[in-house]
mmCIF file of C-alpha atoms and ligand atoms in Angstrom:
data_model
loop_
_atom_site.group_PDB
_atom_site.id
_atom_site.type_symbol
_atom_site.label_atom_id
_atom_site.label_comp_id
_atom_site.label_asym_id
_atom_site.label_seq_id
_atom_site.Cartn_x
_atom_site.Cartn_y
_atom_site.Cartn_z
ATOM 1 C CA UNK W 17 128.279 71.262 118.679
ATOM 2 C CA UNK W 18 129.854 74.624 117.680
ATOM 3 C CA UNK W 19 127.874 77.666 119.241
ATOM 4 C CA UNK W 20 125.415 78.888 117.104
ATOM 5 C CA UNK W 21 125.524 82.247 116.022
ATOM 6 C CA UNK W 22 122.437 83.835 114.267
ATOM 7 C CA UNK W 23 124.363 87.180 112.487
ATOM 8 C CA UNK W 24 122.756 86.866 108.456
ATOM 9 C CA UNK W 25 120.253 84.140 107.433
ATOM 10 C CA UNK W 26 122.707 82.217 105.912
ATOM 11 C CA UNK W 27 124.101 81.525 108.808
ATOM 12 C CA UNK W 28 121.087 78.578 109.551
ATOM 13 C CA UNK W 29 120.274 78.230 105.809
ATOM 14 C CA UNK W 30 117.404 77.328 103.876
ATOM 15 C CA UNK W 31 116.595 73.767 105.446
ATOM 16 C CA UNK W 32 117.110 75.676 109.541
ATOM 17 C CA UNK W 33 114.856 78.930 108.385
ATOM 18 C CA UNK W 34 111.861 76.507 107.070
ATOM 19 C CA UNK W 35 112.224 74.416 110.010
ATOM 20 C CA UNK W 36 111.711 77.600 112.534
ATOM 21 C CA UNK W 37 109.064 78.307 110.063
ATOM 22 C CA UNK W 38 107.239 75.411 110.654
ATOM 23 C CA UNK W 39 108.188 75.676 114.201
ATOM 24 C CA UNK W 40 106.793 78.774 114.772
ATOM 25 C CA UNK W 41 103.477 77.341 112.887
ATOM 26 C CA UNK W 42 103.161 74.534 115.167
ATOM 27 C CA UNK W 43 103.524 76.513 118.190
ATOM 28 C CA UNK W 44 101.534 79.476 117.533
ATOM 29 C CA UNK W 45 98.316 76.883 116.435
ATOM 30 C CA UNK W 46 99.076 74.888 119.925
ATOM 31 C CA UNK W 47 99.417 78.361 122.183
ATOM 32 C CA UNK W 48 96.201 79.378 120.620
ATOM 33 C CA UNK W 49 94.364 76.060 120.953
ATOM 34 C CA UNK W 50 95.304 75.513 124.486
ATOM 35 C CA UNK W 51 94.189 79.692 125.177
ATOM 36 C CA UNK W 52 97.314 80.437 127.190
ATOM 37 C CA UNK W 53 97.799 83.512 128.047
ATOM 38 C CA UNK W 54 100.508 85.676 126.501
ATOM 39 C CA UNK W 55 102.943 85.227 129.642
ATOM 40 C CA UNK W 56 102.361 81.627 130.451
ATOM 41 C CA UNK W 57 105.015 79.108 128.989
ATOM 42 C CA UNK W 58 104.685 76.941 126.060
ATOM 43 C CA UNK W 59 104.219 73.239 127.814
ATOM 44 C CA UNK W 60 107.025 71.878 126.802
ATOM 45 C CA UNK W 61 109.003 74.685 128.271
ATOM 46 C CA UNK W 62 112.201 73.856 126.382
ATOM 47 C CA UNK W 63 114.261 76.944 127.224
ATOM 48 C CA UNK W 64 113.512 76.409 131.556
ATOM 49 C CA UNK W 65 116.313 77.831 132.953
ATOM 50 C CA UNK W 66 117.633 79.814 130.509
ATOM 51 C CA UNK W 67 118.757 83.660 130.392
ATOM 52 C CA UNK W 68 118.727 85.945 127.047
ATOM 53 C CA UNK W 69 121.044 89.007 127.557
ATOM 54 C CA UNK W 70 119.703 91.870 125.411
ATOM 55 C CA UNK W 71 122.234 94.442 124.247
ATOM 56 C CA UNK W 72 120.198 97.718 122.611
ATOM 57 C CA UNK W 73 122.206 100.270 121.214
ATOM 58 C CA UNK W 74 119.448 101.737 119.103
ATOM 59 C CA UNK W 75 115.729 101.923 119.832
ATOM 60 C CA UNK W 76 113.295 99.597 119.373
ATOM 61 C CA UNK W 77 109.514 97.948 120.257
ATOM 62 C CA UNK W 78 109.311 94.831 118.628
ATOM 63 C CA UNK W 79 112.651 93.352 118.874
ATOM 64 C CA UNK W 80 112.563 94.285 122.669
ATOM 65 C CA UNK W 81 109.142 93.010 123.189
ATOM 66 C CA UNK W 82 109.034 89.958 120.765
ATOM 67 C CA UNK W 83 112.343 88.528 122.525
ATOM 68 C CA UNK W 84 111.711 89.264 126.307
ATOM 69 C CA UNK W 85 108.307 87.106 125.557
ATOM 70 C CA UNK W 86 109.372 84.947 123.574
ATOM 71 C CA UNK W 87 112.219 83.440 125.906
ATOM 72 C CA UNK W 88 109.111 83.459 128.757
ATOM 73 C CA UNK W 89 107.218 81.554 126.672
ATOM 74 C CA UNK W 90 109.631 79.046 126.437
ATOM 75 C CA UNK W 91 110.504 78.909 129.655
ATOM 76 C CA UNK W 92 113.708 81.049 130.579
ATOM 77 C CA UNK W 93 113.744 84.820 131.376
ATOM 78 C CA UNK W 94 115.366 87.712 129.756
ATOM 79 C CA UNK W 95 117.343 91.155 130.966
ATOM 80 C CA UNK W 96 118.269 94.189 129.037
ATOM 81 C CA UNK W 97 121.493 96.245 128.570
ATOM 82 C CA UNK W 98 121.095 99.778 127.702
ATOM 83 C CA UNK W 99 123.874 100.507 125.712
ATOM 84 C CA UNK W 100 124.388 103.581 126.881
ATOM 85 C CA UNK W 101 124.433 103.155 130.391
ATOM 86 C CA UNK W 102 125.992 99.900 130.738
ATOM 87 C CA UNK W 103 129.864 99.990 130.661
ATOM 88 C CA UNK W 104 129.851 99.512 126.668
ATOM 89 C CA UNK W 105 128.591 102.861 126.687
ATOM 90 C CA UNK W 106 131.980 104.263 128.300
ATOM 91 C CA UNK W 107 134.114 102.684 125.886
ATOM 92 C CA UNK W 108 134.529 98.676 127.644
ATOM 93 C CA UNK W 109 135.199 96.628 124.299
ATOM 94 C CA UNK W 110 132.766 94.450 122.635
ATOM 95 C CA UNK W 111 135.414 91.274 122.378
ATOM 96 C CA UNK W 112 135.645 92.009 126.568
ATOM 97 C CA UNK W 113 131.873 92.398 127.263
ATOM 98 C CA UNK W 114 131.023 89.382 124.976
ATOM 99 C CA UNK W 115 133.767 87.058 127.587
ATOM 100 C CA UNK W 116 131.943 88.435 130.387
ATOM 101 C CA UNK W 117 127.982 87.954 129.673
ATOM 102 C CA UNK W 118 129.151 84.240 128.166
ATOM 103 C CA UNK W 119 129.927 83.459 132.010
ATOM 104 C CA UNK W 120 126.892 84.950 133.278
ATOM 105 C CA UNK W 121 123.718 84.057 130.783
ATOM 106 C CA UNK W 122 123.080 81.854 127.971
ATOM 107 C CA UNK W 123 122.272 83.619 125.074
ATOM 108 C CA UNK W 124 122.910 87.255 123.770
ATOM 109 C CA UNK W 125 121.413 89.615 121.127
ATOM 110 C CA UNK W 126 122.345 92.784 120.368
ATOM 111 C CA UNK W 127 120.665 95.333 118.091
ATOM 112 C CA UNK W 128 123.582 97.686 116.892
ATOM 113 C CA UNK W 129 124.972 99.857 114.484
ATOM 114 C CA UNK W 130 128.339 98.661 112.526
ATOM 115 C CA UNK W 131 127.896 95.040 111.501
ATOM 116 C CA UNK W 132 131.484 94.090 112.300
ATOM 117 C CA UNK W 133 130.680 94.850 115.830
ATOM 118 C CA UNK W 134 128.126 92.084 116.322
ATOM 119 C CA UNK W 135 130.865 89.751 114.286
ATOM 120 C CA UNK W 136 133.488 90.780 116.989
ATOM 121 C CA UNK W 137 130.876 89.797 120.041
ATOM 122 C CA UNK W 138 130.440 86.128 118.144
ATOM 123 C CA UNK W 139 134.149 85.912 117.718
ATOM 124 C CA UNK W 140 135.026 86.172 121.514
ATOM 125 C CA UNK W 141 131.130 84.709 122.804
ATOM 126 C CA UNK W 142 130.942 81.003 124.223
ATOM 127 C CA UNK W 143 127.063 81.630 123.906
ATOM 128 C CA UNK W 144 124.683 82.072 120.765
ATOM 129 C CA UNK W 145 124.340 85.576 119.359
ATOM 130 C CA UNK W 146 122.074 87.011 117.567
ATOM 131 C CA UNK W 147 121.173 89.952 115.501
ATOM 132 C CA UNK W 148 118.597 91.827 116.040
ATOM 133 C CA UNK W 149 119.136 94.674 113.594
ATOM 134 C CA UNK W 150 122.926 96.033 112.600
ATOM 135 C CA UNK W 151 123.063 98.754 109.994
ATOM 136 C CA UNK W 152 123.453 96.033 107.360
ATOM 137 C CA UNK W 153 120.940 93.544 107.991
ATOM 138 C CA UNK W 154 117.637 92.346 110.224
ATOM 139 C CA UNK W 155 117.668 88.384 109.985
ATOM 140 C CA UNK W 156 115.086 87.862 112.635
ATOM 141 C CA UNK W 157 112.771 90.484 110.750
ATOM 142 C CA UNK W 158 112.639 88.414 107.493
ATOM 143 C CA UNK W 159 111.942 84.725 109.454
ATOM 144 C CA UNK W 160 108.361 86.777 110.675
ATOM 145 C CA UNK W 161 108.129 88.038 107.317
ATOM 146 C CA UNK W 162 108.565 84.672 105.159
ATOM 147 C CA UNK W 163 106.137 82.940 107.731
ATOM 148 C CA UNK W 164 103.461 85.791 106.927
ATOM 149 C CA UNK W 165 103.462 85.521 104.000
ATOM 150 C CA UNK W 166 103.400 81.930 104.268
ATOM 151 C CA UNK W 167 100.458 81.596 106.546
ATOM 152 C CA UNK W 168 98.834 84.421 103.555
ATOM 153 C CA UNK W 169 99.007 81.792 101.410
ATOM 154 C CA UNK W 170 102.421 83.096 99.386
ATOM 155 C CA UNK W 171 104.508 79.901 98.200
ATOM 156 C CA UNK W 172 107.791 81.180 97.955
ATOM 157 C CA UNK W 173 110.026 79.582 95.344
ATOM 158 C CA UNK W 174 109.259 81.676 92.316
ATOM 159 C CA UNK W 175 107.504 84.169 94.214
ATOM 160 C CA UNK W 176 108.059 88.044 93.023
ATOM 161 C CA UNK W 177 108.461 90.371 95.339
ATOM 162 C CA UNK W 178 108.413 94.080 95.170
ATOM 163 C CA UNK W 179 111.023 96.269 97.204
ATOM 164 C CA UNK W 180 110.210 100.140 97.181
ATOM 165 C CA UNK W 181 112.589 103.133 98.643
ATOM 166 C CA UNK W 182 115.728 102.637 100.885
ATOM 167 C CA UNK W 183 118.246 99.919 99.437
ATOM 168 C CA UNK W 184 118.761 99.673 103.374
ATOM 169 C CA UNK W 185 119.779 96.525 105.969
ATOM 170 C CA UNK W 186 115.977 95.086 106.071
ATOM 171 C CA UNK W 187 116.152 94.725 101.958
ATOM 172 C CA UNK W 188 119.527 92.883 102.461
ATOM 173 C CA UNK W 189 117.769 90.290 104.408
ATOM 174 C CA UNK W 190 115.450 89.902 102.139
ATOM 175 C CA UNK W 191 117.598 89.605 99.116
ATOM 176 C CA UNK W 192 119.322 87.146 101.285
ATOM 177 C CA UNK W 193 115.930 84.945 101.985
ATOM 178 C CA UNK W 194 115.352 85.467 97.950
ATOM 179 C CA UNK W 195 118.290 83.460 97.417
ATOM 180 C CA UNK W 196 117.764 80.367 100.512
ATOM 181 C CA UNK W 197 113.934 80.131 98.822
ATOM 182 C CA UNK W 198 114.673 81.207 95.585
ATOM 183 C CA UNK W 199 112.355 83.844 94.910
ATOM 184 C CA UNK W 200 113.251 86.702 93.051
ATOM 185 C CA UNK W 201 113.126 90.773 94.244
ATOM 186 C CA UNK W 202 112.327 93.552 92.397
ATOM 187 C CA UNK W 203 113.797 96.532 94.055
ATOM 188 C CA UNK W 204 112.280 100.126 92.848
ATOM 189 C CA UNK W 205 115.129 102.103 94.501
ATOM 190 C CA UNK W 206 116.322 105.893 93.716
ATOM 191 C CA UNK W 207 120.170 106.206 92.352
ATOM 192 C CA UNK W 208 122.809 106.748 94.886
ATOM 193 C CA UNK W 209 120.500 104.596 97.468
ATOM 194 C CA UNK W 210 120.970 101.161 96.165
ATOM 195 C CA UNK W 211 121.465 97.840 98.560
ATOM 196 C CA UNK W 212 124.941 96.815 98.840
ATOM 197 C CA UNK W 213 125.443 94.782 96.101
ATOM 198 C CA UNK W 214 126.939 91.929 98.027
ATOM 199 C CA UNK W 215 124.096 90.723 98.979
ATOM 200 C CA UNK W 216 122.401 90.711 95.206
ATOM 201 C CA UNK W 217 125.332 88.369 94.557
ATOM 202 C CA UNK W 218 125.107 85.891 97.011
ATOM 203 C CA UNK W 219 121.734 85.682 95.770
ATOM 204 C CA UNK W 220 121.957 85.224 92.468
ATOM 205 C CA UNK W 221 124.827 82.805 92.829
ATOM 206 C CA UNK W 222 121.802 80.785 94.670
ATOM 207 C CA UNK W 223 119.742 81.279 91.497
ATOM 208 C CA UNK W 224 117.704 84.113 92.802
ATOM 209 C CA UNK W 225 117.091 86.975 90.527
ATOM 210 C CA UNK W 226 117.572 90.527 92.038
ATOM 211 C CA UNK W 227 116.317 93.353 89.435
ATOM 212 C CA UNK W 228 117.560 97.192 90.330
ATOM 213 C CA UNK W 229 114.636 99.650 88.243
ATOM 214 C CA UNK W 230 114.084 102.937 88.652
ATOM 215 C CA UNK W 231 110.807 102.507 87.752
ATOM 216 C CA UNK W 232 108.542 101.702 90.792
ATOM 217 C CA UNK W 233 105.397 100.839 88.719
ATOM 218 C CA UNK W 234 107.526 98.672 86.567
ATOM 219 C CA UNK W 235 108.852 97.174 90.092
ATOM 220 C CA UNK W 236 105.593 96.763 91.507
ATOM 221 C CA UNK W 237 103.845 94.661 88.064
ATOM 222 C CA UNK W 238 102.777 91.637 89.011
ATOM 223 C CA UNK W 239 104.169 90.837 92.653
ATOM 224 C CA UNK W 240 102.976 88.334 95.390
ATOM 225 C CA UNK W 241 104.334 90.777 97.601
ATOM 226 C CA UNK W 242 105.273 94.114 98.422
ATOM 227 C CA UNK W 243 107.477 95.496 100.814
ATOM 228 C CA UNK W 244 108.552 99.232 101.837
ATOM 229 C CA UNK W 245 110.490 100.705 105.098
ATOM 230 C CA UNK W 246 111.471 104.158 106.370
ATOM 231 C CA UNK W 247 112.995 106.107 103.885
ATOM 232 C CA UNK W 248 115.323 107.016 106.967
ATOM 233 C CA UNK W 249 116.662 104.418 109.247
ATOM 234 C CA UNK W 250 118.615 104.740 112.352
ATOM 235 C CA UNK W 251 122.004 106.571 112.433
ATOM 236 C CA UNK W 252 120.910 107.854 109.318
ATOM 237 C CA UNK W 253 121.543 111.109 108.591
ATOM 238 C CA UNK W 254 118.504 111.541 105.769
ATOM 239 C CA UNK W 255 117.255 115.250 104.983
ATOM 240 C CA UNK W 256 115.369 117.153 102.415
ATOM 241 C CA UNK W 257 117.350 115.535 99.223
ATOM 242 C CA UNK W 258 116.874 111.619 100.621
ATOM 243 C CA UNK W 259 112.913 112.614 100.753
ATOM 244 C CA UNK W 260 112.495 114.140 97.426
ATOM 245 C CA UNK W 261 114.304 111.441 96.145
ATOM 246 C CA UNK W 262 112.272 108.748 97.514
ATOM 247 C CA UNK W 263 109.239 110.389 96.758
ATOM 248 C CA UNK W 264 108.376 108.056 93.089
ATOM 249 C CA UNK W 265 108.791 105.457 95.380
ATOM 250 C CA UNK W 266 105.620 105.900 98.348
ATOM 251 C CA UNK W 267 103.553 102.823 97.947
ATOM 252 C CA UNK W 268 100.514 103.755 97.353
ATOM 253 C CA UNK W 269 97.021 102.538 96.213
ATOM 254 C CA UNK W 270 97.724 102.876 92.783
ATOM 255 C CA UNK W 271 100.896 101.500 93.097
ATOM 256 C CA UNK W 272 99.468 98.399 94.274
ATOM 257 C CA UNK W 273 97.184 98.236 91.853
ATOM 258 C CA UNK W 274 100.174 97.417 89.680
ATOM 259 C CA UNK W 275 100.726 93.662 91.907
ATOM 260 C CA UNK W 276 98.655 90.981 91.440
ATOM 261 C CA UNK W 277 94.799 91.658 92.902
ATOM 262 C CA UNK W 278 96.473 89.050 95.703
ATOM 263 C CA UNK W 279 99.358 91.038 96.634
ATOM 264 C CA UNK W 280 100.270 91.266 100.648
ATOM 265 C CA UNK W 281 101.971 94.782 102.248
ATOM 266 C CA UNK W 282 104.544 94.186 104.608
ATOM 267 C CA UNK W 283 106.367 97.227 106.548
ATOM 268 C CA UNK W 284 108.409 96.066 109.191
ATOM 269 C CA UNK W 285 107.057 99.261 111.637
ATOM 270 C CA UNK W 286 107.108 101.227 112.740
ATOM 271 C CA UNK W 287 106.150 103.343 109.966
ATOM 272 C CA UNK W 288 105.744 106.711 108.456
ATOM 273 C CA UNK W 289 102.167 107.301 107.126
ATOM 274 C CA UNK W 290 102.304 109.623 103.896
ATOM 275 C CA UNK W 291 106.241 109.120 103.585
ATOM 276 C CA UNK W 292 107.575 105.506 102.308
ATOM 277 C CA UNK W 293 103.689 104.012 102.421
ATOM 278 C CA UNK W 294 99.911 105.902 102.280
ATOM 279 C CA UNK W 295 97.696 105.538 105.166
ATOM 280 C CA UNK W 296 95.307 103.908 102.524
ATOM 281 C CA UNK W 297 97.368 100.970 101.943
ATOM 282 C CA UNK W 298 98.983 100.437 105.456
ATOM 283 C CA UNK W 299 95.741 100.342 106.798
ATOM 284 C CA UNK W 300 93.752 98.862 103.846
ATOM 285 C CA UNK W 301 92.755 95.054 103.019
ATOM 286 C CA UNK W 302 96.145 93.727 101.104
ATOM 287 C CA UNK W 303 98.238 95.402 104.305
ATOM 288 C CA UNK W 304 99.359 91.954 106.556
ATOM 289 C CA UNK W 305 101.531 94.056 109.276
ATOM 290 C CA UNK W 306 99.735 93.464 112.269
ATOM 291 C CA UNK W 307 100.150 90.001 111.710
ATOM 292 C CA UNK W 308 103.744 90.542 110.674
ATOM 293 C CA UNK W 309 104.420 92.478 113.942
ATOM 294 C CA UNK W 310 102.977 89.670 116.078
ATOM 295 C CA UNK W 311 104.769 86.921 113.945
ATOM 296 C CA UNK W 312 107.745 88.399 115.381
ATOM 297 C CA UNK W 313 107.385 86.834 118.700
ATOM 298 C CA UNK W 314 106.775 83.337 117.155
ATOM 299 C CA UNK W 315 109.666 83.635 114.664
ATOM 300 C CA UNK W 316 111.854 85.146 117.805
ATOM 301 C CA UNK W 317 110.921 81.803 119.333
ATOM 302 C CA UNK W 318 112.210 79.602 116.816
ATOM 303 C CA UNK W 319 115.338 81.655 115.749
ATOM 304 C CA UNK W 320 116.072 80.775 119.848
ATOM 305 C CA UNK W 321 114.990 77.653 119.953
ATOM 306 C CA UNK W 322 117.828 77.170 116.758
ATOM 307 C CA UNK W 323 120.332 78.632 118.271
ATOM 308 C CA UNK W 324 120.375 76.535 122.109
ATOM 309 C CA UNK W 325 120.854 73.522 119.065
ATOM 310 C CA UNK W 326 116.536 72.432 119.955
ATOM 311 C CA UNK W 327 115.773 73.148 115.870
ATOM 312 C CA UNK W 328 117.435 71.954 112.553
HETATM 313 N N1 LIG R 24 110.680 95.976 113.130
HETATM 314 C C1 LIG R 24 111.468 96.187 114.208
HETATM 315 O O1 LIG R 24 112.576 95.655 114.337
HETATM 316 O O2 LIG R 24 110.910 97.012 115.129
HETATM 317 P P1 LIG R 24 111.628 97.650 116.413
HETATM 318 O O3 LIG R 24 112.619 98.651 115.915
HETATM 319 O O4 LIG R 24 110.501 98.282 117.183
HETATM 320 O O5 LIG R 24 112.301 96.555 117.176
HETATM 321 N N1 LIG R 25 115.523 100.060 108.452
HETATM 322 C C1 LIG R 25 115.028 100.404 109.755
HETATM 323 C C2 LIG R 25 114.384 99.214 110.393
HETATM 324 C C3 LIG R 25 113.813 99.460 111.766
HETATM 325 C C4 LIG R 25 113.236 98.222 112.367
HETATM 326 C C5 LIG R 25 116.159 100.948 110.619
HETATM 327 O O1 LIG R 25 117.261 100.390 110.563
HETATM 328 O O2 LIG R 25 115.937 101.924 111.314
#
């Protein structure tokens, strides 16, 4: 079997993403059932003897966390390169580092900036790798997010979901899941901050429809879901103009008054209370993001468990 790289969704598909899905489902129920606790291996253990590398060039909580349990609770153990003080950070190539951790561990994800960096590590690795955020896109994000709102109750073909502020690398990944599941995604976004529209295309090619307004009440009508992110991601360089014009786009209570009475918030944290989303809707009834924060670890699971070849 070729090695299985996890860089976009598309790189499982549709069939692979709703089998991790129902993976994750299955094993989350059985964890729970049996009352394991959190650092005690699934019992089928089917990553035992396996090593994640984890290569973080920007911060992070989740990814970090979700991962280094998730491998544990399949059986195999983790370690973590700081970007900045392993060798990467004093200029050792990507295409060189990726030869060297494929003779050491078994798996590698990297969160990083340019996307054509984590392309180059796939290129010259002999193990999976897998994205954990680039500046264009956050696959593992959107397999916790689709099995949230699937466990909410959301069927997703012909689902409408609402995208408010940043046209930024989490949207992308959700523009791409529109188009495996064929949903469709409104996007309220400000001009000059669009997604790239690459990424609308692919989806629409799949049949998906992706609608650009400038209207965030008009993007907000009537959606199963609604979704919002920092106005200001990492390496960004943001400022006074970004925030002013992002402003029409905060999600707030009224806002979601506009989706259906049934509508579920999702922020993929961490967040900014008062910026891209009010404290009254984060932390109100329709908000789902503790649930999406913990999904991480089961989707992280899954996404793993796909790549070693175990799923789809
Ligand atoms: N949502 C997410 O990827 O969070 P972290 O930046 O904390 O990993
Ligand atoms: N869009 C955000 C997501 C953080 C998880 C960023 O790239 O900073």
């Amino acid at each position: 079997m070729m090695t299985r790289h996890f860089l976009n969704l598309s790189d499982a598909g549709g069939d692979a993403i709703a089998a991790m899905i129902s993976d994750a489902i299955d094993r989350k129920a059985a964890r729970l059932a049996a009352g394991l606790p959190r650092g005690a291996a699934d019992k089928d253990a089917p990553l035992a003897g396996r090593t994640l590398a984890m290569i973080f060039e920007k911060n992070s909580t989740r990814t970090r966390v979700s991962f280094d349990m998730a491998i544990r609770q399949l059986g195999g153990t983790s370690l973590i390169l700081d970007g900045s003080t392993s060798q990467l950070g004093r200029g050792e190539t990507i295409a060189d580092t990726a030869r060297v951790l494929s003779r050491m561990v078994d798996a590698i994800m990297i969160r990083t900036d340019d996307h054509a960096k984590i392309e180059e590590m796939a290129r010259h690795a002999t193990v999976p790798v897998i994205n954990g955020l680039t500046d264009d896109s956050h696959p593992c994000q959107i397999v916790a997010d689709l099995l949230t709102v699937i466990e909410h109750g959301v069927a997703l073909p012909g689902s409408q979901w609402a995208w408010l502020g940043d046209g930024n690398n989490v949207l992308h990944s959700i523009i791409e899941a529109a188009g495996l599941f064929k949903f469709d995604v409104r996007v309220g976004v400000p001009e000059g901050y669009e997604p790239d529209p690459r990424f609308g295309a692919q989806a629409s090619a799949r049949g998906a429809t992706i609608t650009l307004m400038r209207d965030a009440a008009q993007a907000a009508a009537g959606a199963d879901v609604v979704v919002t992110d920092t106005w200001i991601s990492m390496g960004q360089a943001g400022g006074e103009e970004k925030l002013k014009a992002m402003m029409p786009y905060q999600v707030t209570a009224s806002l979601m008054a506009q989706a259906k009475p049934t509508a579920k918030f999702l922020h993929c944290l961490p967040a900014h209370r008062e910026e891209e989303v009010t404290a009254e809707v984060i932390d109100g009834p329709q908000s789902v993001i503790w649930d999406e924060a913990e999904n991480r670890l089961h989707a992280q699971k899954s996404v793993l468990l796909w790549a070693f070849g175990l799923l789809g």
